[in-house]
mmCIF file of C-alpha atoms in Angstrom:
data_model
loop_
_atom_site.group_PDB
_atom_site.id
_atom_site.type_symbol
_atom_site.label_atom_id
_atom_site.label_comp_id
_atom_site.label_asym_id
_atom_site.label_seq_id
_atom_site.Cartn_x
_atom_site.Cartn_y
_atom_site.Cartn_z
ATOM 1 C CA UNK A 1 180.925 161.022 32.631
ATOM 2 C CA UNK A 2 184.323 159.920 33.801
ATOM 3 C CA UNK A 3 185.173 158.538 37.210
ATOM 4 C CA UNK A 4 188.316 157.286 38.923
ATOM 5 C CA UNK A 5 188.105 155.172 42.067
ATOM 6 C CA UNK A 6 191.015 154.562 44.387
ATOM 7 C CA UNK A 7 189.477 152.350 47.013
ATOM 8 C CA UNK A 8 192.524 152.315 49.289
ATOM 9 C CA UNK A 9 192.529 155.509 51.327
ATOM 10 C CA UNK A 10 195.685 154.752 53.297
ATOM 11 C CA UNK A 11 198.290 151.989 53.170
ATOM 12 C CA UNK A 12 201.202 151.370 55.505
ATOM 13 C CA UNK A 13 204.054 149.037 54.657
ATOM 14 C CA UNK A 14 207.413 148.283 56.155
ATOM 15 C CA UNK A 15 210.422 149.346 54.140
ATOM 16 C CA UNK A 16 211.451 146.862 51.443
ATOM 17 C CA UNK A 17 207.981 145.387 51.154
ATOM 18 C CA UNK A 18 206.188 145.477 47.817
ATOM 19 C CA UNK A 19 202.942 147.440 47.613
ATOM 20 C CA UNK A 20 200.226 147.737 44.964
ATOM 21 C CA UNK A 21 197.976 150.767 44.635
ATOM 22 C CA UNK A 22 194.664 150.088 42.942
ATOM 23 C CA UNK A 23 192.911 152.275 40.399
ATOM 24 C CA UNK A 24 189.599 151.551 38.688
ATOM 25 C CA UNK A 25 188.168 153.932 36.124
ATOM 26 C CA UNK A 26 184.936 154.521 34.254
ATOM 27 C CA UNK A 27 184.627 156.183 30.875
ATOM 28 C CA UNK A 28 182.485 155.936 27.769
ATOM 29 C CA UNK A 29 185.313 157.128 25.556
ATOM 30 C CA UNK A 30 187.112 154.625 23.376
ATOM 31 C CA UNK A 31 190.325 156.606 23.403
ATOM 32 C CA UNK A 32 191.630 157.947 26.653
ATOM 33 C CA UNK A 33 194.739 158.474 28.749
ATOM 34 C CA UNK A 34 195.480 157.232 32.232
ATOM 35 C CA UNK A 35 198.018 158.760 34.590
ATOM 36 C CA UNK A 36 199.645 158.307 37.929
ATOM 37 C CA UNK A 37 200.903 161.287 39.927
ATOM 38 C CA UNK A 38 202.796 161.364 43.224
ATOM 39 C CA UNK A 39 202.195 164.140 45.758
ATOM 40 C CA UNK A 40 204.848 164.281 48.479
ATOM 41 C CA UNK A 41 204.327 166.428 51.595
ATOM 42 C CA UNK A 42 205.781 169.420 49.724
ATOM 43 C CA UNK A 43 202.548 169.519 47.714
ATOM 44 C CA UNK A 44 203.821 169.360 44.153
ATOM 45 C CA UNK A 45 202.162 166.765 41.961
ATOM 46 C CA UNK A 46 204.894 164.763 40.256
ATOM 47 C CA UNK A 47 204.047 163.058 36.984
ATOM 48 C CA UNK A 48 204.922 159.344 36.976
ATOM 49 C CA UNK A 49 203.349 157.787 33.901
ATOM 50 C CA UNK A 50 200.858 158.297 31.089
ATOM 51 C CA UNK A 51 199.226 155.359 29.335
ATOM 52 C CA UNK A 52 197.188 155.494 26.121
ATOM 53 C CA UNK A 53 194.105 153.298 26.071
ATOM 54 C CA UNK A 54 195.362 151.514 22.975
ATOM 55 C CA UNK A 55 198.561 150.440 24.662
ATOM 56 C CA UNK A 56 197.915 147.651 27.114
ATOM 57 C CA UNK A 57 201.523 146.694 27.584
ATOM 58 C CA UNK A 58 202.610 146.716 31.165
ATOM 59 C CA UNK A 59 205.460 149.059 31.966
ATOM 60 C CA UNK A 60 208.352 148.885 34.373
ATOM 61 C CA UNK A 61 210.527 151.785 35.416
ATOM 62 C CA UNK A 62 213.048 150.868 38.062
ATOM 63 C CA UNK A 63 211.113 149.867 41.177
ATOM 64 C CA UNK A 64 207.828 151.063 39.675
ATOM 65 C CA UNK A 65 205.552 148.978 37.479
ATOM 66 C CA UNK A 66 202.082 149.496 36.092
ATOM 67 C CA UNK A 67 199.469 146.915 35.131
ATOM 68 C CA UNK A 68 196.840 148.194 32.684
ATOM 69 C CA UNK A 69 193.891 145.872 32.143
ATOM 70 C CA UNK A 70 191.209 147.236 29.880
ATOM 71 C CA UNK A 71 188.937 144.251 30.511
ATOM 72 C CA UNK A 72 188.612 145.209 34.163
ATOM 73 C CA UNK A 73 189.099 148.992 33.670
ATOM 74 C CA UNK A 74 192.024 148.955 36.035
ATOM 75 C CA UNK A 75 195.416 150.632 36.038
ATOM 76 C CA UNK A 76 197.268 149.425 39.096
ATOM 77 C CA UNK A 77 200.639 150.669 40.316
ATOM 78 C CA UNK A 78 203.184 148.501 42.116
ATOM 79 C CA UNK A 79 206.224 149.701 44.014
ATOM 80 C CA UNK A 80 208.799 146.985 44.574
ATOM 81 C CA UNK A 81 211.106 147.082 47.596
ATOM 82 C CA UNK A 82 209.486 150.226 48.975
ATOM 83 C CA UNK A 83 211.577 152.991 50.492
ATOM 84 C CA UNK A 84 210.787 155.724 52.985
ATOM 85 C CA UNK A 85 211.058 158.291 50.160
ATOM 86 C CA UNK A 86 208.079 156.608 48.506
ATOM 87 C CA UNK A 87 205.840 157.931 51.280
ATOM 88 C CA UNK A 88 203.353 160.246 49.578
ATOM 89 C CA UNK A 89 199.808 160.473 48.282
ATOM 90 C CA UNK A 90 199.426 158.801 44.907
ATOM 91 C CA UNK A 91 196.727 159.858 42.469
ATOM 92 C CA UNK A 92 195.366 158.036 39.473
ATOM 93 C CA UNK A 93 193.807 160.260 36.803
ATOM 94 C CA UNK A 94 191.950 159.950 33.510
ATOM 95 C CA UNK A 95 191.271 162.121 30.493
ATOM 96 C CA UNK A 96 189.942 161.466 27.041
ATOM 97 C CA UNK A 97 191.850 162.410 23.936
ATOM 98 C CA UNK A 98 190.817 165.234 21.679
ATOM 99 C CA UNK A 99 188.609 168.149 22.674
ATOM 100 C CA UNK A 100 188.354 168.480 26.423
ATOM 101 C CA UNK A 101 191.495 166.524 27.060
ATOM 102 C CA UNK A 102 192.833 169.307 29.257
ATOM 103 C CA UNK A 103 190.525 168.249 32.071
ATOM 104 C CA UNK A 104 191.981 165.470 34.157
ATOM 105 C CA UNK A 105 189.610 163.540 36.407
ATOM 106 C CA UNK A 106 191.484 162.489 39.527
ATOM 107 C CA UNK A 107 190.747 159.825 42.078
ATOM 108 C CA UNK A 108 190.778 160.727 45.755
ATOM 109 C CA UNK A 109 194.285 159.403 46.181
ATOM 110 C CA UNK A 110 195.960 156.726 48.260
ATOM 111 C CA UNK A 111 198.242 157.803 51.082
ATOM 112 C CA UNK A 112 201.232 155.492 51.278
ATOM 113 C CA UNK A 113 203.340 155.415 54.420
ATOM 114 C CA UNK A 114 206.576 153.445 54.299
ATOM 115 C CA UNK A 115 207.827 152.672 57.784
ATOM 116 C CA UNK A 116 211.571 152.268 58.316
ATOM 117 C CA UNK B 1 213.686 173.877 33.065
ATOM 118 C CA UNK B 2 212.807 175.556 36.363
ATOM 119 C CA UNK B 3 209.384 173.965 36.661
ATOM 120 C CA UNK B 4 206.048 175.604 37.373
ATOM 121 C CA UNK B 5 206.324 178.318 39.995
ATOM 122 C CA UNK B 6 203.467 179.538 42.181
ATOM 123 C CA UNK B 7 203.334 182.491 44.526
ATOM 124 C CA UNK B 8 202.597 182.779 47.377
ATOM 125 C CA UNK B 9 202.960 179.323 48.896
ATOM 126 C CA UNK B 10 200.548 180.164 51.689
ATOM 127 C CA UNK B 11 197.894 182.842 52.054
ATOM 128 C CA UNK B 12 195.771 183.522 55.095
ATOM 129 C CA UNK B 13 192.967 185.993 54.626
ATOM 130 C CA UNK B 14 189.828 187.125 56.351
ATOM 131 C CA UNK B 15 186.424 186.331 54.942
ATOM 132 C CA UNK B 16 185.305 188.945 52.470
ATOM 133 C CA UNK B 17 188.785 189.951 51.313
ATOM 134 C CA UNK B 18 190.050 189.524 47.754
ATOM 135 C CA UNK B 19 193.083 187.381 47.015
ATOM 136 C CA UNK B 20 195.225 186.928 43.930
ATOM 137 C CA UNK B 21 197.601 184.079 43.163
ATOM 138 C CA UNK B 22 200.291 183.998 40.517
ATOM 139 C CA UNK B 23 201.560 181.137 38.388
ATOM 140 C CA UNK B 24 204.622 181.103 36.147
ATOM 141 C CA UNK B 25 204.525 178.087 33.816
ATOM 142 C CA UNK B 26 207.421 176.257 32.235
ATOM 143 C CA UNK B 27 208.655 178.728 29.667
ATOM 144 C CA UNK B 28 208.055 176.727 26.498
ATOM 145 C CA UNK B 29 204.605 175.508 27.558
ATOM 146 C CA UNK B 30 201.658 177.085 25.744
ATOM 147 C CA UNK B 31 198.901 175.684 27.952
ATOM 148 C CA UNK B 32 198.251 176.692 31.533
ATOM 149 C CA UNK B 33 195.708 175.160 33.911
ATOM 150 C CA UNK B 34 194.257 175.938 37.312
ATOM 151 C CA UNK B 35 193.045 173.188 39.627
ATOM 152 C CA UNK B 36 191.737 173.231 43.170
ATOM 153 C CA UNK B 37 192.411 170.564 45.762
ATOM 154 C CA UNK B 38 190.557 170.271 49.054
ATOM 155 C CA UNK B 39 191.659 168.094 51.952
ATOM 156 C CA UNK B 40 191.443 164.393 51.209
ATOM 157 C CA UNK B 41 190.410 164.911 47.604
ATOM 158 C CA UNK B 42 192.092 164.818 44.248
ATOM 159 C CA UNK B 43 192.549 168.028 42.286
ATOM 160 C CA UNK B 44 189.536 169.338 40.408
ATOM 161 C CA UNK B 45 189.784 171.319 37.194
ATOM 162 C CA UNK B 46 188.880 175.029 37.226
ATOM 163 C CA UNK B 47 190.035 176.623 33.984
ATOM 164 C CA UNK B 48 192.708 176.594 31.321
ATOM 165 C CA UNK B 49 194.441 178.829 28.795
ATOM 166 C CA UNK B 50 196.052 178.171 25.488
ATOM 167 C CA UNK B 51 198.525 180.985 25.091
ATOM 168 C CA UNK B 52 196.563 184.067 26.217
ATOM 169 C CA UNK B 53 193.112 182.695 25.352
ATOM 170 C CA UNK B 54 190.985 181.294 28.156
ATOM 171 C CA UNK B 55 189.360 178.367 26.384
ATOM 172 C CA UNK B 56 187.388 176.845 29.220
ATOM 173 C CA UNK B 57 186.056 178.584 32.285
ATOM 174 C CA UNK B 58 182.715 176.969 32.931
ATOM 175 C CA UNK B 59 184.218 175.013 35.830
ATOM 176 C CA UNK B 60 185.203 178.079 37.787
ATOM 177 C CA UNK B 61 183.349 177.673 41.043
ATOM 178 C CA UNK B 62 181.451 180.939 40.981
ATOM 179 C CA UNK B 63 181.571 184.405 39.462
ATOM 180 C CA UNK B 64 183.839 185.383 42.356
ATOM 181 C CA UNK B 65 186.596 183.424 40.640
ATOM 182 C CA UNK B 66 188.435 184.829 37.637
ATOM 183 C CA UNK B 67 191.700 184.099 35.872
ATOM 184 C CA UNK B 68 193.883 185.936 33.415
ATOM 185 C CA UNK B 69 196.925 185.171 31.365
ATOM 186 C CA UNK B 70 198.092 188.406 29.776
ATOM 187 C CA UNK B 71 200.485 187.951 26.873
ATOM 188 C CA UNK B 72 200.352 184.181 27.249
ATOM 189 C CA UNK B 73 203.004 184.098 29.933
ATOM 190 C CA UNK B 74 202.218 184.061 33.669
ATOM 191 C CA UNK B 75 198.680 183.715 34.945
ATOM 192 C CA UNK B 76 196.756 185.060 37.908
ATOM 193 C CA UNK B 77 193.785 183.569 39.696
ATOM 194 C CA UNK B 78 191.671 186.002 41.702
ATOM 195 C CA UNK B 79 189.022 185.189 44.256
ATOM 196 C CA UNK B 80 186.805 188.083 45.294
ATOM 197 C CA UNK B 81 184.893 188.293 48.575
ATOM 198 C CA UNK B 82 186.474 185.109 49.887
ATOM 199 C CA UNK B 83 184.410 182.631 51.883
ATOM 200 C CA UNK B 84 185.544 179.958 54.310
ATOM 201 C CA UNK B 85 184.625 177.308 51.743
ATOM 202 C CA UNK B 86 187.301 178.709 49.446
ATOM 203 C CA UNK B 87 189.996 177.345 51.756
ATOM 204 C CA UNK B 88 191.944 174.863 49.642
ATOM 205 C CA UNK B 89 195.149 174.287 47.738
ATOM 206 C CA UNK B 90 195.153 176.030 44.368
ATOM 207 C CA UNK B 91 197.363 174.248 41.867
ATOM 208 C CA UNK B 92 198.702 175.541 38.599
ATOM 209 C CA UNK B 93 199.951 173.286 35.820
ATOM 210 C CA UNK B 94 201.319 173.730 32.340
ATOM 211 C CA UNK B 95 201.840 171.608 29.252
ATOM 212 C CA UNK B 96 202.937 171.868 25.675
ATOM 213 C CA UNK B 97 200.325 171.168 23.026
ATOM 214 C CA UNK B 98 201.349 171.377 19.405
ATOM 215 C CA UNK B 99 198.529 169.880 17.401
ATOM 216 C CA UNK B 100 195.415 171.066 19.234
ATOM 217 C CA UNK B 101 195.083 167.661 20.825
ATOM 218 C CA UNK B 102 196.372 166.594 24.168
ATOM 219 C CA UNK B 103 200.110 166.258 23.989
ATOM 220 C CA UNK B 104 202.517 166.527 26.873
ATOM 221 C CA UNK B 105 201.570 165.562 30.423
ATOM 222 C CA UNK B 106 200.632 168.302 32.847
ATOM 223 C CA UNK B 107 203.434 169.557 35.068
ATOM 224 C CA UNK B 108 202.173 170.957 38.343
ATOM 225 C CA UNK B 109 203.542 173.603 40.665
ATOM 226 C CA UNK B 110 203.738 173.374 44.457
ATOM 227 C CA UNK B 111 200.426 175.115 44.852
ATOM 228 C CA UNK B 112 199.135 178.021 46.939
ATOM 229 C CA UNK B 113 197.426 177.013 50.146
ATOM 230 C CA UNK B 114 194.601 179.422 50.967
ATOM 231 C CA UNK B 115 193.101 179.665 54.429
ATOM 232 C CA UNK B 116 190.065 181.877 54.892
ATOM 233 C CA UNK B 117 189.331 182.749 58.507
#
């Protein structure tokens, strides 16, 4: 069985602060994909990143960066110099590759509020 | 690329009524998925299609739930004899899969929020 835990239910930061959203996963698969999605108040889930389990390189995209550590089964997401537009619910998700890979297992999400 | 479109955005219905939601995927995507999201939870998988074939439906919540994707284009999700517990956001997503293995990330629509009174 697969499981994704986002222990932080809600986080509030002041604009321009850095913030890290935690994600811990459980899976028995050796090959899997990890994702982060953003859900603004409009409701649409916006894809941010997909990471293959074989690729442990950290990734940076503008103010966003991701730290994948297989040894601790974590895939944490950091926003640098946060902005009000970053306010949203962020979901971490997991799926295995191959048959059944259509079924994403989501965490419960972390609600981020960036205060001006 | 107009994105995944869902209609209606909101639906309020009385318990016992039937409801139908529509999803139009990204045009070149061959896979279409339905997820449900309740308050404070992440989305949970319901069913998916590859082209017009419904390849997985065991996660549909009950036999009151059914989905179709005629001609492999848009899809509909129907809930018969709605119950208050059906109140949730119903999300549609699509992706492009070429090789039979997972390929492109899922792109989600804005969802249909159902309220059963």
